[in-house]
Backbone as CSV, one residue per row, in Angstrom:
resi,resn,N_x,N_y,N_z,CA_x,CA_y,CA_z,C_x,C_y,C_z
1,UNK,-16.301,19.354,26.142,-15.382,18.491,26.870,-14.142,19.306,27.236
2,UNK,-13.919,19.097,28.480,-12.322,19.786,28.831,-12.293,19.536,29.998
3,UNK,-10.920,19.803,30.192,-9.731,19.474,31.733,-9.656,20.427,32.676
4,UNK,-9.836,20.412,33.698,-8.709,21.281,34.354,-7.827,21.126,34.454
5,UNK,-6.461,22.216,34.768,-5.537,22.349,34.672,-4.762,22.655,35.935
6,UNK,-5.410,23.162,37.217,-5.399,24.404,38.279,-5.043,25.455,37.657
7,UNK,-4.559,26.366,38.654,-4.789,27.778,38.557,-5.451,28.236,37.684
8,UNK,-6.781,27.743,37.668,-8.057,28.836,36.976,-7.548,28.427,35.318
9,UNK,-7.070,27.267,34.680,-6.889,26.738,33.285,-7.777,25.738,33.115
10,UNK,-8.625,25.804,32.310,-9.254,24.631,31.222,-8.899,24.976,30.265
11,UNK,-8.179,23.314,29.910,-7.697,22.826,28.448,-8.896,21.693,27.712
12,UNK,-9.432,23.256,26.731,-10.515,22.189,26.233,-10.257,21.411,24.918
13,UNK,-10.388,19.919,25.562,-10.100,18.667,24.858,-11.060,17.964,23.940
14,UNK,-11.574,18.506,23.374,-12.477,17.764,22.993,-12.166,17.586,21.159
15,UNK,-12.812,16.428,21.191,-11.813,15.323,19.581,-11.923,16.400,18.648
16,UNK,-12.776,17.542,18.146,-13.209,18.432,17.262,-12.065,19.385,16.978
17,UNK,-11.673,19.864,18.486,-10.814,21.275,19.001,-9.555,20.718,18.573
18,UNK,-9.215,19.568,19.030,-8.023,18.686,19.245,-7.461,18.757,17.691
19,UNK,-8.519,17.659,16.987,-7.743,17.464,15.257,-7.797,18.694,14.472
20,UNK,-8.449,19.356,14.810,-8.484,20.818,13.956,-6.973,21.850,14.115
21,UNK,-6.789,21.458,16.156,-5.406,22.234,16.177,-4.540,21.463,15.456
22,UNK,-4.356,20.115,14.994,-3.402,19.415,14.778,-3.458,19.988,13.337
23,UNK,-4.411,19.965,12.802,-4.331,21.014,10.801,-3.350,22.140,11.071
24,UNK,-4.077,23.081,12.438,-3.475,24.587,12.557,-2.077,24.326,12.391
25,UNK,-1.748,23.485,13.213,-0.002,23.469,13.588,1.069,23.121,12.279
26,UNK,0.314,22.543,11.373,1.271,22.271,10.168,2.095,23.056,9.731
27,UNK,3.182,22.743,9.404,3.564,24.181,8.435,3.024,24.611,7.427
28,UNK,2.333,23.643,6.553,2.353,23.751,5.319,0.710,23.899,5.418
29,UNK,0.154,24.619,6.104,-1.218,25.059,6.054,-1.464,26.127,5.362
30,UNK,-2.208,26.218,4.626,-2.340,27.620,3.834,-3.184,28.326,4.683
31,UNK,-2.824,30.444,3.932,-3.414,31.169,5.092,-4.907,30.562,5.240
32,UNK,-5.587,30.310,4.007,-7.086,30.114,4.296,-7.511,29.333,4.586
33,UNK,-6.797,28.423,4.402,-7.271,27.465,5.193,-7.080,27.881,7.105
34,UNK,-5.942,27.929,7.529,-5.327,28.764,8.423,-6.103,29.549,9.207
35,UNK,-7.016,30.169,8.650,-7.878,31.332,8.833,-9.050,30.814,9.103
36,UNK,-9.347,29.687,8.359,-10.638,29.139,8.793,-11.092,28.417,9.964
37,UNK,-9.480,27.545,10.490,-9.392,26.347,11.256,-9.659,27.462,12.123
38,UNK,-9.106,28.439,12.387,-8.749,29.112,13.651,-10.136,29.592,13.883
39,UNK,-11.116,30.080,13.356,-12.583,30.331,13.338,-13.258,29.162,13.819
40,UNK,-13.254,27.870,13.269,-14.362,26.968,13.783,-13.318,26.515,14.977
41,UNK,-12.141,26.714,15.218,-11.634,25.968,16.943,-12.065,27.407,18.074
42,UNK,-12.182,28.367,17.305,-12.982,29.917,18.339,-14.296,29.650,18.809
43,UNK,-15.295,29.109,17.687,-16.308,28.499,17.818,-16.418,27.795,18.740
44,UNK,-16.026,26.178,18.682,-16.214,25.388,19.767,-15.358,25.656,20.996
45,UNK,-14.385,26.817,21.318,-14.302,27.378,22.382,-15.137,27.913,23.318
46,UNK,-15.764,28.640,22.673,-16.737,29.584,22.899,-17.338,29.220,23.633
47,UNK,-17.957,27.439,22.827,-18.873,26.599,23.265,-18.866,26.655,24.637
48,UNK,-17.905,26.017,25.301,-16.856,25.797,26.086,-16.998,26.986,27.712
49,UNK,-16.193,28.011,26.997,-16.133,29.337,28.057,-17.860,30.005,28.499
50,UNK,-18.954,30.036,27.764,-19.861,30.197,27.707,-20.989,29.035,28.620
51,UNK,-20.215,27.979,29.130,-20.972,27.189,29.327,-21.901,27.634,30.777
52,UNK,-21.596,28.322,31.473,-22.086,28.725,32.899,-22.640,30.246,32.607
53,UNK,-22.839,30.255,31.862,-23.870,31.740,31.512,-24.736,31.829,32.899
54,UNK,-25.416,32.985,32.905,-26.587,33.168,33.653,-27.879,32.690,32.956
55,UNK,-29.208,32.017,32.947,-30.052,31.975,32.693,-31.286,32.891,33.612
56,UNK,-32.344,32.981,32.448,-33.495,33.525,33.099,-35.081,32.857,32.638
57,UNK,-35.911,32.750,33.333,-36.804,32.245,32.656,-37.962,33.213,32.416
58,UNK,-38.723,33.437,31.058,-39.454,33.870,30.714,-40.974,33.456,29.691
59,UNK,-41.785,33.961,29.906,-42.651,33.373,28.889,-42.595,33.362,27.453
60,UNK,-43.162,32.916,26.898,-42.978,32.584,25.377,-44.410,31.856,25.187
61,UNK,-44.913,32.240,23.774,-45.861,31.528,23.113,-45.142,30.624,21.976
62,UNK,-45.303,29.324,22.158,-44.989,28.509,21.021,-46.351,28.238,19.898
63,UNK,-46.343,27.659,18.778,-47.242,27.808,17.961,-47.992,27.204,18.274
64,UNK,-48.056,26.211,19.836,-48.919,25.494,19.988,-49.320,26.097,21.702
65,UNK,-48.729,26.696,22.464,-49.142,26.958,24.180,-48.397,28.001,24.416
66,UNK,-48.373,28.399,25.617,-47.565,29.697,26.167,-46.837,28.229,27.381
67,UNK,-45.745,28.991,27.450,-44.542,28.114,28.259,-43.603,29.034,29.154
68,UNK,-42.965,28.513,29.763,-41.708,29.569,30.517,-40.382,28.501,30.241
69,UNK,-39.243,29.588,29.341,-38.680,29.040,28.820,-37.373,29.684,29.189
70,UNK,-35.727,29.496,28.801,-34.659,29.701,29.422,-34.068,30.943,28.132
71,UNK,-33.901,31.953,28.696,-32.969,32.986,27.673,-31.756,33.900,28.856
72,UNK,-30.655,33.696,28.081,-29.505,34.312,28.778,-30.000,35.481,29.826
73,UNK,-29.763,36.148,30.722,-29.872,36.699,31.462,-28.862,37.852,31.528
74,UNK,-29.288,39.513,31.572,-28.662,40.367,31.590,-28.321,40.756,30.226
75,UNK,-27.118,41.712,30.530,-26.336,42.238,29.224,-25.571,40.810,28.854
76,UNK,-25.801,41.494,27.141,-24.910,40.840,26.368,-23.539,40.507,26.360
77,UNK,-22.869,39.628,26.120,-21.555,39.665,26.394,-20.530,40.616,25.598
78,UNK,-19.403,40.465,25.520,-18.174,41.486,25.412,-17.684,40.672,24.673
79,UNK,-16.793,40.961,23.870,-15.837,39.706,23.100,-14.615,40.898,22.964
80,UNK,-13.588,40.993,23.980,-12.218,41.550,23.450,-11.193,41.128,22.716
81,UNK,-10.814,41.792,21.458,-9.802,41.103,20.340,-8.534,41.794,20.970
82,UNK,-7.430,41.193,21.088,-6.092,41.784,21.174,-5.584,41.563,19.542
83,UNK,-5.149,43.356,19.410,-4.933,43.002,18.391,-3.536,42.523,17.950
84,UNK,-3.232,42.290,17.057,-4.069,42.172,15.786,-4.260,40.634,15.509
85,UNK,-3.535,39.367,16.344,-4.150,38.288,15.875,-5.290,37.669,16.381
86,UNK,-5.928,38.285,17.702,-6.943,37.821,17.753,-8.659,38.246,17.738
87,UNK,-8.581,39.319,16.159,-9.395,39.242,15.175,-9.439,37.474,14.547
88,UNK,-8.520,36.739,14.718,-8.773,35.359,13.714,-9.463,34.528,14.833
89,UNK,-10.157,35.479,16.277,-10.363,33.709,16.762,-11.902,35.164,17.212
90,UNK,-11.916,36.327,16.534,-12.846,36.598,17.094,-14.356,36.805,16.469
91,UNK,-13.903,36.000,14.809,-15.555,36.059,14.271,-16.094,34.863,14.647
92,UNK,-15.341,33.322,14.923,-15.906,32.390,15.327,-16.748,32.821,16.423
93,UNK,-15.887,33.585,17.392,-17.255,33.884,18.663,-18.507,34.439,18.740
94,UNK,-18.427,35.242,17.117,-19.215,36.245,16.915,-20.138,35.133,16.251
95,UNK,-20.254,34.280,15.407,-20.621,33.404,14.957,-21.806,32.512,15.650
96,UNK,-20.960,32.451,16.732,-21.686,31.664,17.965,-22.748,33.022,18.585
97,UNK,-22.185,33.773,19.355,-22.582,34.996,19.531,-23.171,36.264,18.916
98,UNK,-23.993,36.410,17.972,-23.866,37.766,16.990,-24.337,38.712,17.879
99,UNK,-24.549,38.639,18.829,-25.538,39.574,19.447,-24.410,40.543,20.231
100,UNK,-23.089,39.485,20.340,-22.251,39.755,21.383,-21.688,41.686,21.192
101,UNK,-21.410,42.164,21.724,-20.083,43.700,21.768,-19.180,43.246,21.541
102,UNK,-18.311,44.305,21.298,-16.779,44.091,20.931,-16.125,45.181,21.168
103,UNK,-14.559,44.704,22.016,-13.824,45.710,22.206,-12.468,45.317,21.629
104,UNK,-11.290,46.187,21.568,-9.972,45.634,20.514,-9.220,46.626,21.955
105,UNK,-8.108,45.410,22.153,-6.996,46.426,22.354,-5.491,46.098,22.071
106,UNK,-5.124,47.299,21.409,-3.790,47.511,20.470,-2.707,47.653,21.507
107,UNK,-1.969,46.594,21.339,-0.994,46.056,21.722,0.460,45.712,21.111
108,UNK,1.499,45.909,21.038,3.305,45.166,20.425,3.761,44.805,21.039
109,UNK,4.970,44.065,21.177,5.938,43.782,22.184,7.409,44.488,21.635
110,UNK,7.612,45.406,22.673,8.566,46.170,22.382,10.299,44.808,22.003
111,UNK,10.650,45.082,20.997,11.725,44.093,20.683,12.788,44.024,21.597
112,UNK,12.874,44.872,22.117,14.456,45.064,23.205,13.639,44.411,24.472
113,UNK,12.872,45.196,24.699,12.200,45.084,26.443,11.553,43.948,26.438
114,UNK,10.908,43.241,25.104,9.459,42.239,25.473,8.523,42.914,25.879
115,UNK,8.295,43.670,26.469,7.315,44.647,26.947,6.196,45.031,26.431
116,UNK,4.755,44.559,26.791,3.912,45.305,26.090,3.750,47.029,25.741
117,UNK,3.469,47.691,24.850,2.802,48.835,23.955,1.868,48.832,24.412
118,UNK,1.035,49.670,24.692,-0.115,50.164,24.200,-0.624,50.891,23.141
119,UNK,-0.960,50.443,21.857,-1.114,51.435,21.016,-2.946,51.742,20.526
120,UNK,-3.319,51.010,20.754,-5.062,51.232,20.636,-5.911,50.760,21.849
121,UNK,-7.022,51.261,22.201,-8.385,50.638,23.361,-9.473,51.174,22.552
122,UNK,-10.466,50.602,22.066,-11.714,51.063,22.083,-12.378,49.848,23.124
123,UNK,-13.319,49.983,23.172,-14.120,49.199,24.336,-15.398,49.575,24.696
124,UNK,-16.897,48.947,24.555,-18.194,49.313,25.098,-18.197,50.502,26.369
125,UNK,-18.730,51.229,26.076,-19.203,52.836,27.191,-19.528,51.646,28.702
126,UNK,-20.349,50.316,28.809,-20.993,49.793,29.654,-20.601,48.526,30.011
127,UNK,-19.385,48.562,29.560,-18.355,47.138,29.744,-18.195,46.919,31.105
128,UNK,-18.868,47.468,32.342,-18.641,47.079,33.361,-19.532,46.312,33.868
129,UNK,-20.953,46.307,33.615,-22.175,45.305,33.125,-21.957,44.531,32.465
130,UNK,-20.814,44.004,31.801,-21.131,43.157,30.640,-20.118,42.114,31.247
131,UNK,-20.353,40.593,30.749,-19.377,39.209,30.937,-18.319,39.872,29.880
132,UNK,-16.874,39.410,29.716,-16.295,39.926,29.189,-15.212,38.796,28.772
133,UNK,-14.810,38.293,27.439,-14.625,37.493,26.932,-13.033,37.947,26.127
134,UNK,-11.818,37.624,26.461,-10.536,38.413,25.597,-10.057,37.450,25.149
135,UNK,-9.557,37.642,23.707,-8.907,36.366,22.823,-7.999,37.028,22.765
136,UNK,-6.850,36.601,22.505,-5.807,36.000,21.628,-5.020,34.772,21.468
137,UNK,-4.663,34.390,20.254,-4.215,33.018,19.573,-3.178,32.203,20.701
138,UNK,-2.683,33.265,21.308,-0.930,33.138,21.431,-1.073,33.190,23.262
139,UNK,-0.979,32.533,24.472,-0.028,32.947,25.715,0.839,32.478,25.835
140,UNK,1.923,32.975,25.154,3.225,32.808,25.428,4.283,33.115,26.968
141,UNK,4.592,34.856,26.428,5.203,35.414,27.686,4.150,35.841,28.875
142,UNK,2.870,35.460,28.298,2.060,36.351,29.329,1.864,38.007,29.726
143,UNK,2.880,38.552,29.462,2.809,40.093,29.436,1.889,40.778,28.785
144,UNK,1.692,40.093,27.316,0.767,41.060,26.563,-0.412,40.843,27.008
145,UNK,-0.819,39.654,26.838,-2.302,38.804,27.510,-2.474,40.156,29.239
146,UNK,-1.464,39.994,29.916,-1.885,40.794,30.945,-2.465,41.878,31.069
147,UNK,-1.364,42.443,30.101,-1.494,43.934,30.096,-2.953,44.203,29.265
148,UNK,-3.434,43.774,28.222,-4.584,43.607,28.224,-5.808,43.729,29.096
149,UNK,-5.569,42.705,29.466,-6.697,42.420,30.969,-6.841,43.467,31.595
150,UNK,-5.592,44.102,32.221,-5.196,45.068,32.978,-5.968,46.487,32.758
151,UNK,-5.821,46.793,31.524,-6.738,47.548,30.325,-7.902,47.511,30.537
152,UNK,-8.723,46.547,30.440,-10.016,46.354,30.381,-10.262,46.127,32.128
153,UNK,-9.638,45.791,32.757,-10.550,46.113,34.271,-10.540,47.111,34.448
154,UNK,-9.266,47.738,33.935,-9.257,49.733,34.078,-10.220,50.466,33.857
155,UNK,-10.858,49.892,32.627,-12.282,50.232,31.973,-13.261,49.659,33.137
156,UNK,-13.154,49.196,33.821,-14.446,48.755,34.742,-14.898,47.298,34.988
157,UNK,-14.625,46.628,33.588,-14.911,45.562,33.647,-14.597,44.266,35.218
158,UNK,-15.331,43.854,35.635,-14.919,43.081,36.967,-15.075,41.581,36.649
159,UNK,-16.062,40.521,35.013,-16.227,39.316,34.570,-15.259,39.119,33.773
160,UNK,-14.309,39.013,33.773,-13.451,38.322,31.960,-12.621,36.798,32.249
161,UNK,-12.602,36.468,30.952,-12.170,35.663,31.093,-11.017,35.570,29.527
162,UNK,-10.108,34.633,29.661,-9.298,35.070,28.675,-9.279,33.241,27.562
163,UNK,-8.851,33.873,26.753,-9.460,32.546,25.463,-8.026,32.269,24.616
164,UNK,-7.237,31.538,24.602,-6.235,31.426,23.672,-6.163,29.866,23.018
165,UNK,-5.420,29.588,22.098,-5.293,28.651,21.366,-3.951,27.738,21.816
166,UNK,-3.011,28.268,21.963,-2.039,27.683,22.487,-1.369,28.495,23.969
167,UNK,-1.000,28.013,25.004,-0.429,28.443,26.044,0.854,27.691,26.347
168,UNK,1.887,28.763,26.872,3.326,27.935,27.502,3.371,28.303,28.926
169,UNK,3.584,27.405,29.943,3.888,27.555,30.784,4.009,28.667,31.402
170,UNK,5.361,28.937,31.319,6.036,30.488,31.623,4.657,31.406,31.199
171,UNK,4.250,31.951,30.324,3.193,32.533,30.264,1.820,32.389,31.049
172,UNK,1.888,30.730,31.523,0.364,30.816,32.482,0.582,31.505,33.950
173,UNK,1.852,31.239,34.045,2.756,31.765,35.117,2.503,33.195,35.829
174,UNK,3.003,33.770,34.654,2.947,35.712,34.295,1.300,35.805,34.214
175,UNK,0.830,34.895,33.788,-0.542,36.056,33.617,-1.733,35.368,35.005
176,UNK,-1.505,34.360,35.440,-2.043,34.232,37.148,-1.642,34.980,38.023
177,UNK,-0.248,34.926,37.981,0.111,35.650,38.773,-0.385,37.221,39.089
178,UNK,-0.709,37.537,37.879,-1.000,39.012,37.365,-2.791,39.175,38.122
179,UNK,-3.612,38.243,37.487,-4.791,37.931,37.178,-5.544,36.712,37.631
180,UNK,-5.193,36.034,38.984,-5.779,34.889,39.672,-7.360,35.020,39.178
181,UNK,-7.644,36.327,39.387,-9.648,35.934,38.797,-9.937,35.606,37.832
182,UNK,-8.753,35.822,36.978,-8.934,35.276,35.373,-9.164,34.168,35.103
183,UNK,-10.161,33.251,35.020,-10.083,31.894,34.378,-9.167,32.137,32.497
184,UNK,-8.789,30.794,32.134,-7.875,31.210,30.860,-8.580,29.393,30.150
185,UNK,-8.770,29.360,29.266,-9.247,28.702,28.555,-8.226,28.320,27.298
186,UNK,-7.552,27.367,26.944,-6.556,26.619,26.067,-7.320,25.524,25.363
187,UNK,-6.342,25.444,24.225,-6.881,23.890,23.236,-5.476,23.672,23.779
188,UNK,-4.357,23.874,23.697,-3.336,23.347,24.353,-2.219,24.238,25.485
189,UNK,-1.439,23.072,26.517,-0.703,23.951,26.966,0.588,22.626,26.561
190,UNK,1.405,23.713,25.674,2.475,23.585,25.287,3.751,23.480,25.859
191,UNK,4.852,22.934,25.931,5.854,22.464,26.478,6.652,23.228,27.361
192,UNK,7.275,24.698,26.755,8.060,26.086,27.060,8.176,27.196,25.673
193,UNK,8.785,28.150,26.187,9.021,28.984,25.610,10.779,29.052,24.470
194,UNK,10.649,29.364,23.617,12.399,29.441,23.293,12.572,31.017,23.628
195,UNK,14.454,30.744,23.223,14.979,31.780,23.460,14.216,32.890,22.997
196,UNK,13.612,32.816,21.832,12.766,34.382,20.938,11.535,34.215,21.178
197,UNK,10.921,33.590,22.459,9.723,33.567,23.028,8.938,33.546,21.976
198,UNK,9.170,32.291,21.550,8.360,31.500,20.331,7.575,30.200,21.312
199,UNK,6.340,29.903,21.344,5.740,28.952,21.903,6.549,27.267,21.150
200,UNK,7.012,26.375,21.724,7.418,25.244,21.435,6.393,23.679,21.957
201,UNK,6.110,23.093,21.115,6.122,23.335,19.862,5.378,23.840,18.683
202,UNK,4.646,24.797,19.099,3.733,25.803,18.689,2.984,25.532,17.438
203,UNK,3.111,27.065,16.834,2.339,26.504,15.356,3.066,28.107,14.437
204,UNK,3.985,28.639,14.988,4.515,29.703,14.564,3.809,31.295,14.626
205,UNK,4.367,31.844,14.047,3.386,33.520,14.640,1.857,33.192,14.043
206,UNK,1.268,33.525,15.092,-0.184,33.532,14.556,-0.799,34.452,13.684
207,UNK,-0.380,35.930,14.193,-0.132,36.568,13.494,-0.337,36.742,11.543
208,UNK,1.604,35.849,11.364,1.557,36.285,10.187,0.991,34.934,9.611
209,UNK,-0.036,34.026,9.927,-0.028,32.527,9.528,-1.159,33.245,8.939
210,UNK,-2.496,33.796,9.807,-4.014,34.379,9.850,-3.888,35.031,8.529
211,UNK,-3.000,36.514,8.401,-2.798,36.844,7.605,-1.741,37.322,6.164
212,UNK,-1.239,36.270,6.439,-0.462,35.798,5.342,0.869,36.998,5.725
213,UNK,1.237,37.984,6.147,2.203,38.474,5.993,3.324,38.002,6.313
214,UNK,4.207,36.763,6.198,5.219,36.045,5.924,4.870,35.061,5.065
């Protein structure tokens, strides 16, 4: 189940995604718990972004006839983690997906500038064949989310699509603007940004929630 939004946003609504973010957002969520919610709402994302796959039909023997039956079509998909918080939304996909690749790219926001870093890329040799799938928890300012993207088409990639948990405005802003081919996929889009480009009313750094470092 989900909305459109325009500019290339579905906010997927559905009662599962919905009460689970409402656990995430607590304060008083513990990391593991924290850690978990954020896995099964990656999951039924997944569900979600995955829904227009390619199919192919092929034969198959069942224990009872031979049939022609539906299996994904082409290469496997891509699942890009920005790091480092969205390792927490990227075993749910894997979950759904095991078959899927995986690429990470290392990213900060410089404190003075806001500015994305680049500090890591690994990424599939054949990521330009492949659907290409980028999480992170957080579109806030949009910059990092971009610069990301930006990254990985550099690499070749020409399918992605981008996966976050919460989005603000101002950030869907920056990263269409950046990335019109990008479809972007939300459980919510959130009110604005504050002054310390903290999502409002968010659920706090995702970051240090996933892994406990605050």
């Amino acid at each position: 189940m989900s909305t459109e939004q325009g500019s290339g946003v579905t906010v997927v609504d559905h009662p599962l995604v919905q009460h689970k973010l409402t656990l995430l957002r607590r304060r008083h969520t513990a990391t593991g718990e924290f850690r978990n919610l954020a896995r099964e709402i990656s999951l039924l994302m997944a569900y979600e972004v995955t829904r227009n796959l390619p199919l192919e039909r092929v034969t198959i023997e069942t224990p009872l006839e031979t049939m022609e039956a539906p299996l994904l079509s082409g290469k496997k998909l891509c699942f890009v983690s920005i790091l480092r918080a969205g390792d927490g939304l990227l075993q749910g996909m894997l979950d759904l997906v095991p078959s899927a690749r995986v690429g990470h790219v290392g990213l900060y926001r410089d404190p003075v500038t806001r500015e994305p870093v680049q500090y890591y890329l690994k990424l599939p040799e054949d990521i330009a064949s492949r659907q290409v799938i980028a999480v992170d928890p957080m579109l806030a300012t949009g910059h990092s989310a971009a610069a990301a993207v930006t990254c990985i088409k550099q690499a070749g990639a020409s399918q992605v699509s981008f996966v976050c948990l919460l989005a603000a405005p101002e950030g869907l802003a920056v990263f269409s603007a950046a990335h019109p081919d990008v479809p972007v996929f939300t459980a919510s889009v959130d009110r604005e940004l504050d002054s310390h480009a903290y999502i409002r009313p968010g659920l706090g750094d995702a970051g240090d929630r996933l892994f406990g470092t605050k």
